[in-house]
Amino acid sequence: WLVSIGVFKNPLVVAIALTLGSLAVHSSGCFVALKTKHKVAGHALTFLGCMLLPLNLWFYHTHGLVTLEGNLWLGGVVCCILYIGTVVMLRDPLFMYAVEAGITLTVLLLLGQQGVIADATWLSLVCMALAFISIHAEGAFPADEETFNRQRFGLPLFWSGHVQLIAAISTLLGSQL
């Protein structure tokens, strides 16, 4: 009925519906993980919500609601804050990878706003800096902490930093070839 009367022809209405839907998937996954015995299903639903959230940014840009030149990276910051909140709430190191991906994509959006995303030098330099920060951020977690220890929550940062390092080297090598 809503489609037949043309409600979804307005991109703003669709953007609001997509954002609310993504947040509903994410929050329902957190609810299932925290309040039921189905922890794995809740974590899967929450991770699906984490993957859906950045797709909203793509929709905003393609329909001119918030463009790359108009501070789209702030939406990435909001996603990262939600990811960090998810890590704290669920206490699962799997979501540290979502935090790392969110931070990387937010920085890439910031590079896009500055107009230097196509420059391999800038891209590889920023990926290298992110890799350096991620690899050394592993040490921020204490080894003897019970919940947020280095083994569980530091290692995802360490391995994500290596992926960022590979991206930096591959970008630089690809530009030189």
XYZ file of N, CA and C in Angstrom:
531
model
N 0.819 -1.179 0.000
C 0.000 0.000 0.000
C 0.873 1.257 0.000
N 1.934 1.279 0.807
C 2.810 2.444 0.839
C 3.518 2.654 -0.491
N 3.899 1.561 -1.132
C 4.540 1.670 -2.443
C 3.538 2.169 -3.472
N 2.315 1.679 -3.418
C 1.315 2.065 -4.419
C 0.923 3.538 -4.317
N 1.000 4.128 -3.139
C 0.673 5.549 -3.046
C 1.900 6.441 -3.227
N 3.066 5.840 -3.435
C 4.263 6.598 -3.787
C 5.065 7.135 -2.621
N 4.914 6.565 -1.453
C 5.669 7.049 -0.293
C 7.175 6.850 -0.491
N 7.558 5.732 -1.102
C 8.980 5.421 -1.238
C 9.630 6.059 -2.464
N 8.938 6.965 -3.131
C 9.568 7.725 -4.218
C 10.425 8.852 -3.663
N 10.155 9.241 -2.443
C 10.943 10.280 -1.790
C 12.191 9.643 -1.174
N 13.406 10.040 -1.625
C 14.625 9.423 -1.095
C 14.825 9.648 0.401
N 14.314 10.739 0.934
C 14.457 10.990 2.363
C 13.670 9.968 3.181
N 12.484 9.611 2.713
C 11.672 8.604 3.404
C 12.366 7.245 3.341
N 12.932 6.913 2.204
C 13.639 5.643 2.057
C 14.882 5.628 2.953
N 15.595 6.758 3.004
C 16.789 6.828 3.850
C 16.429 6.642 5.318
N 15.351 7.261 5.750
C 14.923 7.103 7.140
C 14.517 5.654 7.407
N 13.803 5.052 6.456
C 13.376 3.653 6.629
C 14.581 2.715 6.666
N 15.560 2.940 5.786
C 16.759 2.092 5.789
C 17.562 2.257 7.072
N 17.698 3.480 7.540
C 18.450 3.722 8.766
C 17.759 3.080 9.957
N 16.457 3.278 10.057
C 15.710 2.664 11.160
C 15.739 1.136 11.075
N 15.674 0.599 9.855
C 15.758 -0.851 9.679
C 17.113 -1.395 10.098
N 18.188 -0.710 9.709
C 19.532 -1.150 10.095
C 19.721 -1.089 11.603
N 19.248 -0.002 12.196
C 19.353 0.121 13.651
C 18.490 -0.915 14.362
N 17.347 -1.254 13.766
C 16.477 -2.281 14.361
C 17.144 -3.649 14.317
N 17.796 -3.976 13.198
C 18.514 -5.250 13.095
C 19.637 -5.292 14.127
N 20.381 -4.210 14.223
C 21.510 -4.141 15.155
C 21.029 -4.249 16.601
N 20.040 -3.467 16.955
C 19.574 -3.486 18.348
C 18.850 -4.783 18.702
N 18.137 -5.371 17.750
C 17.493 -6.658 18.048
C 18.532 -7.759 18.229
N 19.621 -7.680 17.478
C 20.707 -8.636 17.686
C 21.336 -8.485 19.060
N 21.528 -7.237 19.493
C 22.058 -7.007 20.848
C 21.087 -7.537 21.892
N 19.802 -7.318 21.676
C 18.805 -7.807 22.618
C 18.829 -9.329 22.708
N 18.866 -9.983 21.554
C 18.881 -11.448 21.544
C 20.149 -11.969 22.219
N 21.285 -11.319 21.960
C 22.537 -11.780 22.555
C 22.572 -11.578 24.060
N 21.968 -10.506 24.532
C 22.044 -10.195 25.961
C 20.922 -10.807 26.793
N 19.731 -10.943 26.224
C 18.566 -11.316 27.024
C 18.038 -12.725 26.787
N 18.607 -13.443 25.837
C 18.149 -14.809 25.584
C 19.336 -15.753 25.676
N 19.054 -17.034 25.539
C 20.138 -18.018 25.560
C 20.744 -18.225 24.173
N 20.242 -17.544 23.165
C 20.713 -17.688 21.785
C 21.791 -16.650 21.479
N 22.932 -16.771 22.128
C 24.019 -15.803 22.010
C 24.597 -15.752 20.598
N 24.795 -16.904 19.982
C 25.397 -16.935 18.653
C 24.481 -16.275 17.626
N 23.195 -16.556 17.708
C 22.240 -15.921 16.796
C 22.196 -14.416 17.022
N 22.264 -13.995 18.267
C 22.272 -12.568 18.567
C 23.511 -11.876 18.045
N 24.659 -12.533 18.200
C 25.896 -11.954 17.677
C 25.867 -11.887 16.157
N 25.315 -12.906 15.518
C 25.218 -12.904 14.052
C 24.299 -11.779 13.571
N 23.187 -11.604 14.232
C 22.254 -10.542 13.866
C 22.871 -9.165 14.115
N 23.593 -9.028 15.198
C 24.267 -7.762 15.484
C 25.338 -7.476 14.451
N 26.101 -8.499 14.062
C 27.141 -8.285 13.054
C 26.521 -7.945 11.703
N 25.381 -8.538 11.389
C 24.664 -8.165 10.168
C 24.268 -6.692 10.220
N 23.795 -6.235 11.369
C 23.470 -4.820 11.539
C 24.698 -3.941 11.377
N 25.841 -4.412 11.865
C 27.090 -3.654 11.696
C 27.477 -3.537 10.223
N 27.188 -4.558 9.449
C 27.506 -4.499 8.018
C 26.504 -3.643 7.255
N 25.265 -3.575 7.727
C 24.244 -2.786 7.033
C 24.406 -1.286 7.255
N 24.911 -0.883 8.400
C 24.996 0.536 8.729
C 25.796 1.354 7.712
N 26.984 0.915 7.264
C 27.708 1.716 6.271
C 27.015 1.773 4.903
N 26.167 0.804 4.599
C 25.444 0.854 3.326
C 24.489 2.035 3.282
N 24.022 2.475 4.441
C 23.183 3.659 4.485
C 23.948 4.884 3.998
N 25.243 4.952 4.328
C 26.060 6.078 3.875
C 26.135 6.112 2.364
N 26.252 4.950 1.743
C 26.259 4.884 0.281
C 24.938 5.419 -0.273
N 23.821 5.025 0.337
C 22.508 5.488 -0.122
C 22.394 7.003 0.024
N 22.851 7.531 1.148
C 22.795 8.981 1.352
C 23.560 9.716 0.255
N 24.737 9.199 -0.088
C 25.557 9.865 -1.100
C 24.941 9.763 -2.491
N 24.495 8.579 -2.874
C 23.981 8.410 -4.238
C 22.699 9.184 -4.483
N 21.949 9.472 -3.431
C 20.711 10.231 -3.604
C 20.855 11.689 -3.195
N 22.080 12.117 -2.924
C 22.350 13.517 -2.647
C 21.860 14.018 -1.299
N 21.574 13.138 -0.380
C 21.110 13.571 0.943
C 22.268 14.108 1.783
N 23.323 13.328 1.888
C 24.590 13.763 2.477
C 25.664 13.259 1.525
N 26.405 14.163 0.930
C 27.382 13.762 -0.089
C 28.775 13.639 0.509
N 29.662 13.108 -0.283
C 31.045 12.949 0.136
C 31.663 14.308 0.440
N 31.313 15.300 -0.360
C 31.827 16.642 -0.144
C 31.133 17.336 1.024
N 30.005 16.802 1.457
C 29.227 17.411 2.530
C 29.329 16.685 3.849
N 30.514 16.255 4.218
C 30.783 15.643 5.526
C 30.101 14.294 5.723
N 30.142 13.441 4.710
C 29.629 12.083 4.844
C 30.430 11.287 5.869
N 31.668 11.676 6.072
C 32.522 10.968 7.022
C 31.963 11.040 8.442
N 31.163 12.038 8.749
C 30.560 12.118 10.083
C 29.615 10.943 10.329
N 28.968 10.462 9.277
C 28.156 9.249 9.399
C 29.019 8.045 9.743
N 30.240 8.013 9.204
C 31.175 6.951 9.559
C 31.584 7.017 11.018
N 31.723 8.224 11.540
C 32.050 8.390 12.956
C 30.909 7.846 13.822
N 29.671 8.123 13.421
C 28.517 7.601 14.162
C 28.525 6.073 14.143
N 28.831 5.489 12.978
C 28.923 4.022 12.891
C 29.999 3.491 13.833
N 31.157 4.149 13.877
C 32.241 3.702 14.756
C 31.838 3.780 16.222
N 31.112 4.825 16.588
C 30.654 4.945 17.973
C 29.693 3.801 18.312
N 28.812 3.471 17.367
C 27.913 2.331 17.590
C 28.695 1.025 17.709
N 29.734 0.870 16.897
C 30.543 -0.348 16.959
C 31.268 -0.458 18.301
N 31.825 0.643 18.777
C 32.526 0.627 20.068
C 31.534 0.319 21.189
N 30.353 0.914 21.104
C 29.318 0.598 22.089
C 28.927 -0.868 22.068
N 28.924 -1.458 20.869
C 28.607 -2.877 20.737
C 29.681 -3.741 21.389
N 30.944 -3.371 21.197
C 32.041 -4.117 21.826
C 31.907 -4.067 23.342
N 31.623 -2.889 23.870
C 31.508 -2.743 25.325
C 30.298 -3.503 25.851
N 29.187 -3.436 25.111
C 27.950 -4.052 25.580
C 28.003 -5.583 25.495
N 28.462 -6.107 24.361
C 28.445 -7.558 24.168
C 29.714 -8.255 24.651
N 30.789 -7.502 24.818
C 32.069 -8.048 25.281
C 32.544 -9.202 24.399
N 32.443 -8.982 23.095
C 32.862 -9.991 22.128
C 33.939 -9.390 21.227
N 35.112 -10.020 21.135
C 36.194 -9.457 20.330
C 35.911 -9.471 18.822
N 34.923 -10.216 18.377
C 34.574 -10.218 16.957
C 34.253 -8.811 16.470
N 33.637 -8.007 17.316
C 33.220 -6.672 16.920
C 34.370 -5.678 16.883
N 35.539 -6.082 17.361
C 36.725 -5.234 17.206
C 37.085 -5.117 15.730
N 36.810 -6.157 14.954
C 37.052 -6.075 13.515
C 36.103 -5.066 12.867
N 34.874 -4.997 13.364
C 33.930 -3.996 12.856
C 34.408 -2.593 13.207
N 34.948 -2.420 14.397
C 35.487 -1.114 14.794
C 36.631 -0.729 13.867
N 37.535 -1.656 13.626
C 38.678 -1.377 12.749
C 38.228 -1.047 11.325
N 37.293 -1.825 10.803
C 36.784 -1.550 9.451
C 36.076 -0.208 9.413
N 35.316 0.103 10.463
C 34.618 1.385 10.516
C 35.572 2.554 10.551
N 36.621 2.449 11.340
C 37.611 3.528 11.413
C 38.314 3.693 10.067
N 38.688 2.590 9.449
C 39.358 2.660 8.153
C 38.458 3.295 7.101
N 37.208 2.868 7.026
C 36.298 3.425 6.033
C 35.983 4.898 6.313
N 35.918 5.282 7.575
C 35.687 6.683 7.918
C 36.851 7.556 7.476
N 38.063 7.088 7.700
C 39.234 7.838 7.264
C 39.275 7.917 5.735
N 38.883 6.843 5.061
C 38.839 6.886 3.592
C 37.773 7.866 3.101
N 36.646 7.957 3.805
C 35.643 8.963 3.458
C 36.184 10.373 3.659
N 36.970 10.560 4.702
C 37.587 11.860 4.937
C 38.579 12.200 3.832
N 39.339 11.213 3.385
C 40.242 11.428 2.244
C 39.458 11.769 0.980
N 38.321 11.109 0.792
C 37.474 11.407 -0.356
C 36.942 12.824 -0.314
N 36.597 13.298 0.868
C 36.112 14.677 0.994
C 37.217 15.667 0.638
N 38.443 15.339 0.999
C 39.573 16.214 0.694
C 40.012 16.111 -0.766
N 39.495 15.130 -1.486
C 39.812 14.968 -2.901
C 41.135 14.288 -3.180
N 41.680 13.573 -2.205
C 42.973 12.918 -2.398
C 42.869 11.398 -2.343
N 41.669 10.867 -2.424
C 41.496 9.411 -2.323
C 42.101 8.694 -3.527
N 42.160 9.351 -4.664
C 42.698 8.713 -5.866
C 44.220 8.788 -5.919
N 44.823 9.542 -5.042
C 46.275 9.668 -4.994
C 46.845 8.505 -4.187
N 47.609 7.659 -4.838
C 48.136 6.458 -4.195
C 49.067 6.794 -3.037
N 49.765 7.911 -3.129
C 50.674 8.287 -2.050
C 49.902 8.561 -0.765
N 48.855 9.368 -0.875
C 48.043 9.669 0.299
C 47.374 8.418 0.843
N 46.831 7.622 -0.047
C 46.125 6.413 0.372
C 47.055 5.452 1.102
N 48.227 5.221 0.545
C 49.158 4.296 1.195
C 49.712 4.885 2.488
N 49.941 6.188 2.528
C 50.444 6.822 3.744
C 49.419 6.737 4.879
N 48.163 6.993 4.560
C 47.115 6.926 5.586
C 46.896 5.485 6.046
N 46.888 4.541 5.119
C 46.743 3.129 5.512
C 47.925 2.679 6.366
N 49.105 3.184 6.053
C 50.293 2.847 6.846
C 50.172 3.428 8.256
N 49.681 4.661 8.362
C 49.497 5.277 9.680
C 48.441 4.522 10.487
N 47.351 4.137 9.836
C 46.325 3.350 10.523
C 46.884 2.006 10.977
N 47.703 1.388 10.141
C 48.315 0.106 10.507
C 49.227 0.273 11.717
N 50.017 1.326 11.720
C 50.918 1.593 12.842
C 50.120 1.769 14.142
N 49.055 2.554 14.068
C 48.225 2.793 15.251
C 47.554 1.493 15.707
N 47.020 0.730 14.763
C 46.306 -0.498 15.123
C 47.234 -1.542 15.733
N 48.390 -1.717 15.140
C 49.324 -2.725 15.644
C 49.790 -2.367 17.051
N 50.053 -1.087 17.280
C 50.532 -0.680 18.598
C 49.405 -0.489 19.611
N 48.176 -0.403 19.151
C 47.039 -0.278 20.077
C 46.766 -1.587 20.804
N 47.346 -2.663 20.302
C 47.190 -3.940 21.002
C 47.705 -3.839 22.427
N 48.766 -3.093 22.612
C 49.357 -2.944 23.937
C 48.522 -2.117 24.898
N 47.473 -1.466 24.400
C 46.613 -0.664 25.272
C 45.755 -1.534 26.182
N 45.577 -2.773 25.798
C 44.781 -3.685 26.619
C 45.700 -4.400 27.597
N 45.355 -4.404 28.874
C 46.217 -5.077 29.853
C 46.167 -6.589 29.685
N 47.302 -7.219 29.939
C 47.391 -8.671 29.770
C 46.668 -9.423 30.877
N 46.540 -8.810 32.046
C 45.958 -9.521 33.179
C 44.501 -9.166 33.444
N 43.902 -8.340 32.615
C 42.480 -7.987 32.772
C 41.623 -9.212 32.472
N 40.518 -9.363 33.183
C 39.681 -10.539 32.998
C 38.844 -10.462 31.722
N 38.195 -9.326 31.482
C 37.270 -9.223 30.347
C 37.943 -8.654 29.104
N 38.426 -7.433 29.188
C 39.027 -6.759 28.032
C 40.544 -6.932 28.075
N 40.998 -8.154 27.859
C 42.432 -8.417 27.932
C 43.073 -8.350 26.553
N 44.378 -8.354 26.560
C 45.161 -8.222 25.330
C 44.968 -9.422 24.410
N 44.852 -10.596 24.971
C 44.705 -11.808 24.156
C 43.405 -11.789 23.359
N 42.317 -11.416 23.988
C 41.014 -11.454 23.313
C 40.741 -10.205 22.478
N 41.029 -9.016 23.017
C 40.629 -7.775 22.364
C 41.786 -7.038 21.702
N 43.015 -7.352 22.082
C 44.163 -6.716 21.451
C 44.552 -7.371 20.141
N 44.430 -8.685 20.077
C 44.822 -9.392 18.857
C 44.005 -9.004 17.620
N 42.696 -8.765 17.728
C 41.999 -8.286 16.531
C 42.556 -6.959 15.999
N 43.000 -6.087 16.902
C 43.636 -4.847 16.459
C 44.954 -5.145 15.759
N 45.707 -6.056 16.329
C 47.006 -6.437 15.759
C 46.837 -6.990 14.350
N 45.887 -7.922 14.171
C 45.701 -8.527 12.852
C 45.067 -7.549 11.866
N 44.178 -6.702 12.338
C 43.602 -5.683 11.458
C 44.679 -4.707 11.000
N 45.605 -4.401 11.888
C 46.725 -3.544 11.508
C 47.567 -4.160 10.411
N 47.722 -5.476 10.455
C 48.479 -6.136 9.395
C 47.730 -6.092 8.061
N 46.422 -6.197 8.100
C 45.631 -6.075 6.871
C 45.759 -4.659 6.316
N 45.730 -3.655 7.182
C 45.916 -2.278 6.742
C 47.318 -2.076 6.167
N 48.297 -2.722 6.762
C 49.666 -2.646 6.254
C 49.770 -3.267 4.863
N 49.126 -4.402 4.668
C 49.109 -5.040 3.345
C 48.412 -4.129 2.333
N 47.330 -3.481 2.748
C 46.629 -2.552 1.848
C 47.527 -1.382 1.466
N 48.287 -0.865 2.420
C 49.182 0.256 2.139
C 50.282 -0.148 1.163
N 50.891 -1.286 1.417
C 51.970 -1.749 0.544
C 51.442 -2.108 -0.833
N 50.283 -2.741 -0.889
C 49.694 -3.110 -2.183
C 49.319 -1.882 -3.001
N 48.793 -0.859 -2.346
C 48.450 0.375 -3.047
C 49.695 1.041 -3.601
N 50.729 1.116 -2.808
C 51.973 1.731 -3.267
C 52.625 0.917 -4.371
N 52.656 -0.398 -4.215
C 53.246 -1.254 -5.229
C 52.426 -1.210 -6.519
N 51.106 -1.242 -6.387
C 50.259 -1.173 -7.575
C 50.398 0.127 -8.323
N 50.585 1.225 -7.617
C 50.743 2.518 -8.294
C 52.089 2.607 -9.004
N 53.091 1.924 -8.489
C 54.406 1.973 -9.110
C 54.528 1.034 -10.308
N 53.719 -0.012 -10.313
C 53.748 -0.927 -11.451
C 53.054 -0.290 -12.627
